[in-house]
mmCIF file of C-alpha atoms in Angstrom:
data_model
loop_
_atom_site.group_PDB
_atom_site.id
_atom_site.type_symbol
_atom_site.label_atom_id
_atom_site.label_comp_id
_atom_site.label_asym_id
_atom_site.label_seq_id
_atom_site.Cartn_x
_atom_site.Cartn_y
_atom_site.Cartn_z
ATOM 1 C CA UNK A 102 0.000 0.000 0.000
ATOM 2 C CA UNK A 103 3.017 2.478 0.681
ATOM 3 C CA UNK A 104 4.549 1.666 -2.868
ATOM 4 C CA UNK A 105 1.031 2.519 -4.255
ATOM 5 C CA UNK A 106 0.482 5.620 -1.853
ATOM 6 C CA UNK A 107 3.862 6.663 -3.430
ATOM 7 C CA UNK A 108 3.242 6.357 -6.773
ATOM 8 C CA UNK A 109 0.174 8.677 -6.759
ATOM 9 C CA UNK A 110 2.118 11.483 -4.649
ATOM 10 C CA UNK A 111 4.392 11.158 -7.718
ATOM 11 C CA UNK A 112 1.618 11.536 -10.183
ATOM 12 C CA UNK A 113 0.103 14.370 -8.070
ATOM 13 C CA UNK A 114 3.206 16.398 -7.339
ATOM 14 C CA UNK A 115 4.477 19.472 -9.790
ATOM 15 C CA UNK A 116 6.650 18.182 -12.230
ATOM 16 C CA UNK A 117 10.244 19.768 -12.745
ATOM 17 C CA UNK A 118 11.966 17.878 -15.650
ATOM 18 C CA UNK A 119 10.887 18.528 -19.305
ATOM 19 C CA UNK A 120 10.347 14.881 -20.150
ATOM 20 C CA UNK A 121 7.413 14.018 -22.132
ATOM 21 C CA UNK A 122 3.741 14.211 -19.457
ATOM 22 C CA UNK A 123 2.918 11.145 -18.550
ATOM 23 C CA UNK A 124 -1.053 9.566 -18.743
ATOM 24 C CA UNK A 125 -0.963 6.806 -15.841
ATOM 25 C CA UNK A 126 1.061 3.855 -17.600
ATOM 26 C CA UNK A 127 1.197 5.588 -21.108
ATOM 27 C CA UNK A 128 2.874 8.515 -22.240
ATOM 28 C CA UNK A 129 0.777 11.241 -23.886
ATOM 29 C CA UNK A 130 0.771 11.111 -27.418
ATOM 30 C CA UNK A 131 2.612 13.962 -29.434
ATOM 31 C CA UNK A 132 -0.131 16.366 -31.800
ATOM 32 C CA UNK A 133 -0.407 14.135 -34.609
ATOM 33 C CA UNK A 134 -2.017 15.197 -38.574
ATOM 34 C CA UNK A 135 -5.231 13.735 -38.727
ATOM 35 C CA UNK A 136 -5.494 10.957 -40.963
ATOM 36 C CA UNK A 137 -8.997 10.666 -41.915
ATOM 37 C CA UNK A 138 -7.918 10.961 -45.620
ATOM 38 C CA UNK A 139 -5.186 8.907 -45.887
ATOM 39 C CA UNK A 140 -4.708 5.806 -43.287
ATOM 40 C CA UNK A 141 -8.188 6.092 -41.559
ATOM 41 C CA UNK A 142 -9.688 5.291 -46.081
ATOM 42 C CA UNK A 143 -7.061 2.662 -46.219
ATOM 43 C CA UNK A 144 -8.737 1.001 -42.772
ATOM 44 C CA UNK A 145 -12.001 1.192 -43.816
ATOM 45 C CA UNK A 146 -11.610 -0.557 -46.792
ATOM 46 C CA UNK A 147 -9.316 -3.095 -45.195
ATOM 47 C CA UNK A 148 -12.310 -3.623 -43.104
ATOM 48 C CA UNK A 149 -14.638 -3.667 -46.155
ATOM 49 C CA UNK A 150 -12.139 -5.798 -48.306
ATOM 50 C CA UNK A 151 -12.045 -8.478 -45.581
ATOM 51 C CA UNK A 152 -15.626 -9.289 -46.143
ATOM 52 C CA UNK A 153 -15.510 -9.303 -49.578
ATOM 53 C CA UNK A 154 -12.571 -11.831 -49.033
ATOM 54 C CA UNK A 155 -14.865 -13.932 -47.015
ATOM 55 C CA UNK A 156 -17.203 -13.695 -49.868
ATOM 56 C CA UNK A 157 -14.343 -14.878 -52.216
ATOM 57 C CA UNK A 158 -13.338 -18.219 -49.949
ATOM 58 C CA UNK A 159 -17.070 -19.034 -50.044
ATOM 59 C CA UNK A 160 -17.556 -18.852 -53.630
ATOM 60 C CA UNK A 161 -14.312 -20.631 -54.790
ATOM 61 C CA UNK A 162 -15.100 -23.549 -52.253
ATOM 62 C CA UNK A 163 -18.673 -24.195 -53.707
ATOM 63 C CA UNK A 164 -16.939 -23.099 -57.478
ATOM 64 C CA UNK A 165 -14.802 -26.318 -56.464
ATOM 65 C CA UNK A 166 -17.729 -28.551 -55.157
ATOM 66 C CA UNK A 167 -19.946 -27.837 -58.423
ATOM 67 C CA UNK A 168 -17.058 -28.171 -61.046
ATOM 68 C CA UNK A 169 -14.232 -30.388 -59.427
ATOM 69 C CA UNK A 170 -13.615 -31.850 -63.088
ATOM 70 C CA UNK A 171 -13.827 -28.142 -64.907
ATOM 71 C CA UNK A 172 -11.027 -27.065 -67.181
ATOM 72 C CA UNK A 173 -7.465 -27.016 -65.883
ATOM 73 C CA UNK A 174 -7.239 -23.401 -67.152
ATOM 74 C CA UNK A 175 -10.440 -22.172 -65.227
ATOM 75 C CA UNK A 176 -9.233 -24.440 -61.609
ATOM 76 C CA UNK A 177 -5.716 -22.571 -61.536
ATOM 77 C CA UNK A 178 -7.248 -19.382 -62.356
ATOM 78 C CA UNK A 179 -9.266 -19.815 -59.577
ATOM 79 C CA UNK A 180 -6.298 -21.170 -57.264
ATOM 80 C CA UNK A 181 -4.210 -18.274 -58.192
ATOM 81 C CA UNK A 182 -6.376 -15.780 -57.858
ATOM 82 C CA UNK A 183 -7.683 -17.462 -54.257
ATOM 83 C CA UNK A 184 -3.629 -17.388 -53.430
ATOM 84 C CA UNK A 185 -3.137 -13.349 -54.527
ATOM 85 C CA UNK A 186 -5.874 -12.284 -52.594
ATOM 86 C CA UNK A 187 -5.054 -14.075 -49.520
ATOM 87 C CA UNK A 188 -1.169 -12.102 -49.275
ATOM 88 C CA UNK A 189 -3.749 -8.998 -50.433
ATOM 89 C CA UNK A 190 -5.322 -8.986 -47.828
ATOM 90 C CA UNK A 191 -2.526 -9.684 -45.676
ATOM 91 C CA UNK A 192 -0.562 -6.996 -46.670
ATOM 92 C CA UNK A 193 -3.505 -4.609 -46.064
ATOM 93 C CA UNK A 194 -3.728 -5.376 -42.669
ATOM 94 C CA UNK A 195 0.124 -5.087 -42.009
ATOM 95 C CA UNK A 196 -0.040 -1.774 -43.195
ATOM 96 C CA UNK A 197 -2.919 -1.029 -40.963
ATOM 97 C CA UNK A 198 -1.266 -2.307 -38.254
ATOM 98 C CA UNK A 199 2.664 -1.042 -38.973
ATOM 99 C CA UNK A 200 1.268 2.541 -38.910
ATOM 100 C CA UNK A 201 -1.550 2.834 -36.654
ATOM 101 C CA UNK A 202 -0.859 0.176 -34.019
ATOM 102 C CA UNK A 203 3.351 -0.443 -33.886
ATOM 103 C CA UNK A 204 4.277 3.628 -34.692
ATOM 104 C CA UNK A 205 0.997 5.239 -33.439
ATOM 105 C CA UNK A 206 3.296 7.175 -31.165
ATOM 106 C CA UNK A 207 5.746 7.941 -34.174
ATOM 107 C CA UNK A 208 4.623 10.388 -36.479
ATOM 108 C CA UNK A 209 7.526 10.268 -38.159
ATOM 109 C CA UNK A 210 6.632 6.814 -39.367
ATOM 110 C CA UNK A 211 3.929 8.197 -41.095
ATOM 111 C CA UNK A 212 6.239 9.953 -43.260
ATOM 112 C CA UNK A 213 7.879 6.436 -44.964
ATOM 113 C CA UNK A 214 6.541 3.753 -46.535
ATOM 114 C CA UNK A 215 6.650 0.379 -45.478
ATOM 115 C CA UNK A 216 8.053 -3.210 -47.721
ATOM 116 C CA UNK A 217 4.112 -3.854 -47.828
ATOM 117 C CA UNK A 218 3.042 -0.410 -49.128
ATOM 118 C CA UNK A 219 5.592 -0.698 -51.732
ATOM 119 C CA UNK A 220 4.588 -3.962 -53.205
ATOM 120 C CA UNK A 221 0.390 -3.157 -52.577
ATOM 121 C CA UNK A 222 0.371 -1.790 -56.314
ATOM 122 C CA UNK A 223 1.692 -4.517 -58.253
ATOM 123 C CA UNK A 224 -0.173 -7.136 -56.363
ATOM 124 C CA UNK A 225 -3.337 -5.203 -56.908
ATOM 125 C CA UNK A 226 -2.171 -5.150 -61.414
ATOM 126 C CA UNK A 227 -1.424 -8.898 -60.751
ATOM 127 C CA UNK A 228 -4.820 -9.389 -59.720
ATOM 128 C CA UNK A 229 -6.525 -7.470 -62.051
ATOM 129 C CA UNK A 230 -4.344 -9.429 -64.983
ATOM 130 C CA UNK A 231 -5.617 -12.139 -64.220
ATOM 131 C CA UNK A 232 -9.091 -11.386 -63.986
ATOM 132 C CA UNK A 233 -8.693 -9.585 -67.302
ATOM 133 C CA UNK A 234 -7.275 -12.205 -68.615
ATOM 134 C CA UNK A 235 -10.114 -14.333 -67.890
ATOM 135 C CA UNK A 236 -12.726 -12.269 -69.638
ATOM 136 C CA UNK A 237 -10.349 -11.896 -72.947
ATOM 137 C CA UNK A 238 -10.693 -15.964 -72.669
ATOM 138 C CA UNK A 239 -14.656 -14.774 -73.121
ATOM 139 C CA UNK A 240 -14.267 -12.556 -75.917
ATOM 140 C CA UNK A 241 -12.468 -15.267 -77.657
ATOM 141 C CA UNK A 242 -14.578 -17.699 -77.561
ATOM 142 C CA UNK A 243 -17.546 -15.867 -79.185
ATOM 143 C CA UNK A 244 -16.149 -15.157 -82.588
ATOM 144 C CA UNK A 245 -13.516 -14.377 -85.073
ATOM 145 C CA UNK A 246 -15.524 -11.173 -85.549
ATOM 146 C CA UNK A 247 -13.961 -10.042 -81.981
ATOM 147 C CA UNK A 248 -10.543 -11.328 -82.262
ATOM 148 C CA UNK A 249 -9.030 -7.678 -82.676
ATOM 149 C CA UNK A 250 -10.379 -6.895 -79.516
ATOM 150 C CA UNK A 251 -8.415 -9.920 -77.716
ATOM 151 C CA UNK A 252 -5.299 -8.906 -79.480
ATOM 152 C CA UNK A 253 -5.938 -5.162 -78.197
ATOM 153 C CA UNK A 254 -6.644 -5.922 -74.215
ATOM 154 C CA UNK A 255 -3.894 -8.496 -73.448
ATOM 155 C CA UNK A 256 -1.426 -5.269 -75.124
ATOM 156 C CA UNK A 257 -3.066 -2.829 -72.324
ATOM 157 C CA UNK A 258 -3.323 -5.343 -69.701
ATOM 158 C CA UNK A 259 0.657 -5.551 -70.223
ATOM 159 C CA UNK A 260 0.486 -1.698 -70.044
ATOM 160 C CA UNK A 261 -1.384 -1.480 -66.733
ATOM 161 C CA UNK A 262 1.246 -4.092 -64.951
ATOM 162 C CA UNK A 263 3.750 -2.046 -66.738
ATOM 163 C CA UNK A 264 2.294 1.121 -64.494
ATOM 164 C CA UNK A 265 2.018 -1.145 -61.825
ATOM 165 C CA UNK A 266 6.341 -2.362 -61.858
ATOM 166 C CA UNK A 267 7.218 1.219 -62.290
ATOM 167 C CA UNK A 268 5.322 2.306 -59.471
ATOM 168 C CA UNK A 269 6.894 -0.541 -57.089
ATOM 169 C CA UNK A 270 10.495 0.559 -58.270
ATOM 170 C CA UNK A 271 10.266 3.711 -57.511
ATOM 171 C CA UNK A 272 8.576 2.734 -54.366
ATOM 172 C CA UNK A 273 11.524 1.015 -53.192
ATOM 173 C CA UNK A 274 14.092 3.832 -54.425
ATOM 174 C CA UNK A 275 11.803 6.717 -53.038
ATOM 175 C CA UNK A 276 10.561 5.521 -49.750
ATOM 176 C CA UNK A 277 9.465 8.619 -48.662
ATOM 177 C CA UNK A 278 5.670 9.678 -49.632
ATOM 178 C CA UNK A 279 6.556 13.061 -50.208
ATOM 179 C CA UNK A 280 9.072 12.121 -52.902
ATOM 180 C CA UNK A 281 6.498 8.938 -54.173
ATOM 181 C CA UNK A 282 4.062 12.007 -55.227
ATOM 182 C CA UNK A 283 5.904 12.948 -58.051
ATOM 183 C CA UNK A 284 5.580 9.611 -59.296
ATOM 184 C CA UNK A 285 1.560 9.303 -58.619
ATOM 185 C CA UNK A 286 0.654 9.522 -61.883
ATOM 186 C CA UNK A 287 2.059 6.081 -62.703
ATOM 187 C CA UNK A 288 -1.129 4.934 -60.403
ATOM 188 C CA UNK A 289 -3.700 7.154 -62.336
ATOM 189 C CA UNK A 290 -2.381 6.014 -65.459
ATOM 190 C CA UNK A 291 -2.629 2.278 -64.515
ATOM 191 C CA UNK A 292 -5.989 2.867 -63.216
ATOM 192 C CA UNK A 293 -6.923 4.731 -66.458
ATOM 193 C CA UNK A 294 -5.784 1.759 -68.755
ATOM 194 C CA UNK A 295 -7.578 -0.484 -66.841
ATOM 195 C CA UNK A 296 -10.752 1.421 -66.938
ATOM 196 C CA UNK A 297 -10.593 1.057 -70.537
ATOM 197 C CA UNK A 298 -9.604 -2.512 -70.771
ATOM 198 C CA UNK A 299 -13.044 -3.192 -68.748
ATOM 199 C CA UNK A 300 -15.202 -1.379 -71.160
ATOM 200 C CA UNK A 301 -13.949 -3.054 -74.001
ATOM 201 C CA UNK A 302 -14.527 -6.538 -73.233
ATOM 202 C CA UNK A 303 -17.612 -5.505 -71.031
ATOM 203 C CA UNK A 304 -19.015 -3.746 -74.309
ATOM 204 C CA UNK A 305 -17.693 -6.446 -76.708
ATOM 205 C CA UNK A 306 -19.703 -9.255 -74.606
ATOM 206 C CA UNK A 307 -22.633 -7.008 -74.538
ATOM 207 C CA UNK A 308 -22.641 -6.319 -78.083
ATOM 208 C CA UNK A 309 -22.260 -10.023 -79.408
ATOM 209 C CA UNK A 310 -25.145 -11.038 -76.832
ATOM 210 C CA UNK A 311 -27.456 -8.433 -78.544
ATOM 211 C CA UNK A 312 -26.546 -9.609 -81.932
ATOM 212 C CA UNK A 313 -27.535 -13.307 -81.152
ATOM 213 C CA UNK A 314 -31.290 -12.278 -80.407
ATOM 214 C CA UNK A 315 -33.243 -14.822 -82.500
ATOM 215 C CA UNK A 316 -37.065 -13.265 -82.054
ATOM 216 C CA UNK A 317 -38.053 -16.086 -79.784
ATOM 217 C CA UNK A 318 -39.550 -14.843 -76.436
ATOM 218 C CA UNK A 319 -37.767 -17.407 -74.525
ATOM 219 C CA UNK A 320 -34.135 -17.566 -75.932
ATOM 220 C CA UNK A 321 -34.749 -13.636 -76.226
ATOM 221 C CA UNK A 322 -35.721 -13.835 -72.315
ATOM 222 C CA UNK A 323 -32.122 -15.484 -71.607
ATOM 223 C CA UNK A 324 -29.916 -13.129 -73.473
ATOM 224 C CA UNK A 325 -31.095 -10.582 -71.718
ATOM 225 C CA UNK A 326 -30.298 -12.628 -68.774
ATOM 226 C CA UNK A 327 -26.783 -12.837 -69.773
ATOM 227 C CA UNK A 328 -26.329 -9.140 -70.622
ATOM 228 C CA UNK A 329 -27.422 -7.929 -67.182
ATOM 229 C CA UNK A 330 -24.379 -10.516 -65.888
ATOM 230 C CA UNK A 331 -22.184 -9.274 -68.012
ATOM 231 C CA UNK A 332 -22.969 -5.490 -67.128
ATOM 232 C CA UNK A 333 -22.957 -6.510 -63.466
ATOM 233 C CA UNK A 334 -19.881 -8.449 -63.813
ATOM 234 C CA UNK A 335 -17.829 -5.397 -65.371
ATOM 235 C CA UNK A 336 -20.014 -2.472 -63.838
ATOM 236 C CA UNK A 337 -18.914 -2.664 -60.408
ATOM 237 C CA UNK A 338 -15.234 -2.992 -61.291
ATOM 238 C CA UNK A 339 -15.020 -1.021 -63.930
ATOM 239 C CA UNK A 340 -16.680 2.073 -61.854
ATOM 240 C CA UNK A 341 -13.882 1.500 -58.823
ATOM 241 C CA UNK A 342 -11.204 1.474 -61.348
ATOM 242 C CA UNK A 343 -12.432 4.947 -62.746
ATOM 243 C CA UNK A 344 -13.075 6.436 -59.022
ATOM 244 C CA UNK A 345 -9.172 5.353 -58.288
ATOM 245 C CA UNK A 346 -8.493 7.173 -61.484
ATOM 246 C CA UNK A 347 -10.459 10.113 -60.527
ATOM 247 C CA UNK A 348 -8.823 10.579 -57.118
ATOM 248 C CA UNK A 349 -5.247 9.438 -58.203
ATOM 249 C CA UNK A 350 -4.932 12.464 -60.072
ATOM 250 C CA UNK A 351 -7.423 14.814 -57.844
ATOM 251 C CA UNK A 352 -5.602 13.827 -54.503
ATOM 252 C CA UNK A 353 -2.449 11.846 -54.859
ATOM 253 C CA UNK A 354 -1.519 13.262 -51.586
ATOM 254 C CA UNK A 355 -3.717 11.008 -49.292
ATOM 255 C CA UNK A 356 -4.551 6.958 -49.935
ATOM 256 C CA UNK A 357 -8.637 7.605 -50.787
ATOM 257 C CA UNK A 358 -7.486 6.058 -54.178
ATOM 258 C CA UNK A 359 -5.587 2.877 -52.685
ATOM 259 C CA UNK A 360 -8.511 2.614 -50.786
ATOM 260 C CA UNK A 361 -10.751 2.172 -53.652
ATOM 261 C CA UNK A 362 -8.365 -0.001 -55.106
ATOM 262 C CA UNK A 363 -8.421 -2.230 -52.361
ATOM 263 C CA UNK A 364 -11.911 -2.777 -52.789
ATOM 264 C CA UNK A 365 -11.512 -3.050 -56.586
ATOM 265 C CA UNK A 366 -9.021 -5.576 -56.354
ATOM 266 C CA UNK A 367 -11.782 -7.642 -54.342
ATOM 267 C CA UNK A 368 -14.366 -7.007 -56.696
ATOM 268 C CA UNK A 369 -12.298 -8.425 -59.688
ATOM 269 C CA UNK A 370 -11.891 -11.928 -57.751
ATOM 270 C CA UNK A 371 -15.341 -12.412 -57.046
ATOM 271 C CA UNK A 372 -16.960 -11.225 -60.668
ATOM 272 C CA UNK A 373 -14.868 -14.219 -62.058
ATOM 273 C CA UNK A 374 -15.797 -16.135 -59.351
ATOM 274 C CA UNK A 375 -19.268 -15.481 -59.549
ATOM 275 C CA UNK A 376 -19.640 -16.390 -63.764
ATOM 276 C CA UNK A 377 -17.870 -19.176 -62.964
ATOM 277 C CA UNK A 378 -20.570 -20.236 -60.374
ATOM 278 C CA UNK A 379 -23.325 -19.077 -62.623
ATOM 279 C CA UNK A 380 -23.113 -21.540 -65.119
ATOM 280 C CA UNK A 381 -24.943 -24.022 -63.185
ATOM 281 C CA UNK A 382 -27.565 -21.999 -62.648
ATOM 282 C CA UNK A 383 -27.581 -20.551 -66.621
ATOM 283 C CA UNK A 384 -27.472 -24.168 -67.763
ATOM 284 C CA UNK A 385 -30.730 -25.375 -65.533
ATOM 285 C CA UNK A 386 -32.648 -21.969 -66.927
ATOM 286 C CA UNK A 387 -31.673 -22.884 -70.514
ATOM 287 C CA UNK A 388 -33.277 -26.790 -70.027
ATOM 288 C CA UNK A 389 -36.676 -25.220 -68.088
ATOM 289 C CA UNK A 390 -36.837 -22.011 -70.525
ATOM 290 C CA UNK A 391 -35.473 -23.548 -74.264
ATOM 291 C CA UNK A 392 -36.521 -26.991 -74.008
ATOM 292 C CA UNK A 393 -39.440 -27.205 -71.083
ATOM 293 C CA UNK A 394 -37.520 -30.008 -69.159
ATOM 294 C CA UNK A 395 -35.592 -30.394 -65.900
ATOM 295 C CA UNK A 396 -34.213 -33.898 -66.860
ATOM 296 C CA UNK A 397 -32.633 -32.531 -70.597
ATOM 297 C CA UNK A 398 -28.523 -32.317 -70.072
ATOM 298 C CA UNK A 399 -26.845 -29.742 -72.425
ATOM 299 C CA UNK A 400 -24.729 -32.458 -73.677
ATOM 300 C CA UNK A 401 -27.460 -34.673 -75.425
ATOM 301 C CA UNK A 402 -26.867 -31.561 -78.092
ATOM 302 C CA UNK A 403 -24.007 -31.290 -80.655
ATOM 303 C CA UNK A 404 -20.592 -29.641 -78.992
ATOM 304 C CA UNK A 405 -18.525 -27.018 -81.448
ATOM 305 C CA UNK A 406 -15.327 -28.741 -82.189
ATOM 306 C CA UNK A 407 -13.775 -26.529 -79.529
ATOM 307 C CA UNK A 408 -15.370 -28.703 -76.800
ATOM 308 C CA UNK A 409 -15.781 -32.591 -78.427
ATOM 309 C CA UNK A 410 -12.729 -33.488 -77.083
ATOM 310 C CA UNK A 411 -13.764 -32.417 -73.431
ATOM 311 C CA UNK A 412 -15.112 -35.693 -71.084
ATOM 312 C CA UNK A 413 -16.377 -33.145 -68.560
ATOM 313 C CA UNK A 414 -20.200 -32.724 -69.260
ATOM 314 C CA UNK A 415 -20.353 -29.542 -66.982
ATOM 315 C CA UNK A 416 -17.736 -27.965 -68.935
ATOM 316 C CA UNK A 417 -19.479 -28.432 -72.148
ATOM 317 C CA UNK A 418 -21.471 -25.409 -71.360
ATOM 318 C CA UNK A 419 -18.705 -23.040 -71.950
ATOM 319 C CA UNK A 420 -18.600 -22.820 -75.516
ATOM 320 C CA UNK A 421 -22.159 -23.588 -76.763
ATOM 321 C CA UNK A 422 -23.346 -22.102 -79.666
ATOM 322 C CA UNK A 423 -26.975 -19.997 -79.498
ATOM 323 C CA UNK A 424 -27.848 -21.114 -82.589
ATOM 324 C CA UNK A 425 -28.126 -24.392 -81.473
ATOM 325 C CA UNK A 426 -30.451 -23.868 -78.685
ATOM 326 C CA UNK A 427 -32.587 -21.476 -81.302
ATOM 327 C CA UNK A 428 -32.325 -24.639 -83.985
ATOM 328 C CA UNK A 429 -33.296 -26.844 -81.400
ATOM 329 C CA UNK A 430 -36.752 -25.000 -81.196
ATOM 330 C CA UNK A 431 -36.975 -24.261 -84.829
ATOM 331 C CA UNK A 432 -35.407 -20.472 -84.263
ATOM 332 C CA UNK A 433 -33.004 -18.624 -86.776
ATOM 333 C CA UNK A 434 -29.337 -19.125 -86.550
ATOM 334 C CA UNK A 435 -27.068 -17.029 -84.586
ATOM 335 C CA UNK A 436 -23.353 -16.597 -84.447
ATOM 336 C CA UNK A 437 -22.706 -15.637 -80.968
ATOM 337 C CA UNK A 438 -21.668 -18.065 -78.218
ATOM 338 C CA UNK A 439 -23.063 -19.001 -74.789
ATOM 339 C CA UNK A 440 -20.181 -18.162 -72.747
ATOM 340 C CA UNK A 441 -21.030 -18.239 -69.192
#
């Protein structure tokens, strides 16, 4: 009882040293900037992201159950994307914790950037290559007709990781943020080319789906199906991509754009995710809707050569012709593709 007697007569006495004041245990913390704008964004959508990473473990384990015998291609896209967004998120939440948890008493840790700020951007371009890269594999498949358009996006996908290295060099030689500003634009730029990269095969899906209408209520009926998942699929992403853009060049001196981006990066994983996991469900509307049956497998009709060496009879879906479900009902031909 003395020793604690003692210790508040300490605490209660005038103090004569200039040390820093003292707040029981803790000493007080030094006037810090606010950082509403810069690491308080990137912590909210940390928080925000880490749902949306939930969301992402959920759908590849039941994109696993329903297609364990899919295309090699499709299961490591879906492995490596699973795997990028996993250190993603990992490095968002050591940067949340390096700067506001281990140096919340060091401002002048605010001024630096950590390994895991550095790296953040090309992680983010490596996950939005490969989702890209994914919907090219769409475009292809629908027609020769669109082919210039997959030459064209894999040339500004390579731009946008181009961006993306840059930025991460200079990162690494220019630790400080107040030198990395001169080099924002890199980000805006990459956030620019991938803006366009999205409307382009976004457009070029919605286009060929339009084309392939074949006058029949019901094949009409699940076109328009497809075109609201393709608009959904490259709306969301394509609208983060332009707000990074937007803010990368309208504040590059706070993180409200890597904020977005950490979001974006989220949203990319689980739009390929979720047309992946559609297919089931686009398959079972196409036997009730085209062919007023829920015993009728896809597979009882003729495959384009593209798929008759395939044994998987869920995969078989992924390239189908239109024209063969219109044929099947006595419809006009079409030249587009049912690519789910």
């Amino acid at each position: 009882m003395s020793a604690v007697r003692r210790t508040f007569a300490a605490m209660s006495s005038p103090r004569t040293d200039t040390t820093a004041p003292q707040l029981g245990p803790f000493p007080v913390a030094p006037q810090l900037p606010s950082l509403d704008n810069s690491f308080g964004a990137f912590l909210i959508a940390t928080f925000v992201g880490l749902i949306m990473y939930g969301l992402t473990i959920h759908q590849s384990y039941r994109y696993y159950r329903l297609f364990p015998k899919d295309l090699l291609v499709l299961r490591m896209t879906v492995a490596l994307t699973v795997f990028l967004e996993t250190v993603h998120v990992i490095l968002c939440m050591h940067i949340c914790y390096y700067y506001l948890v281990a140096h919340y008493f060091k401002p002048d840790a605010l001024l630096e950037g950590v390994w895991s700020v550095r790296v953040f951007p090309l992680l983010t371009a490596l996950i939005v290559l490969i989702s890209e890269s994914f919907f090219t594999r769409r475009v292809y498949l629908i027609g020769k007709q669109f082919r210039v358009i997959v030459v064209i996006a894999p040339v500004l996908m390579l731009c946008v990781l181009a961006f993306a290295i840059a930025a991460t060099i200079e990162a690494f030689v220019k630790p400080s943020f107040a030198e990395f500003d001169r080099f924002a634009w890199m980000s805006s730029a990459g956030f620019g080319v991938a803006v366009l990269v999205d409307s382009m095969l976004t457009g070029t899906l919605i286009l060929a789906l339009r084309t392939s209408r074949t006058g029949f209520r019901r094949t009409d009926s699940l076109i328009d199906l497809m075109i609201i998942y393709a608009v959904n699929t490259g709306l969301l992403t394509g609208l983060l991509d332009l707000l990074s853009f937007v803010f990368a060049i309208v504040s590059p001196n706070n993180l409200i754009y890597a904020a977005i981006n950490v979001v974006a990066a989220k949203s990319y994983a689980n739009a390929v995710l979720a047309v992946l996991n559609s297919r089931e469900f686009l398959r079972d509307k196409i036997q009730r809707d085209c062919f007023g049956t829920d015993m009728m497998d896809l597979t009882e009709l003729k495959p384009t050569p593209k798929e008759e060496t395939s044994t998987d009879r869920q995969t078989t879906v992924d390239a189908w012709h239109l024209s063969q479900l219109a044929n099947a009902k006595g419809a006009a031909s079409s030249h587009s593709v049912l690519d789910v």
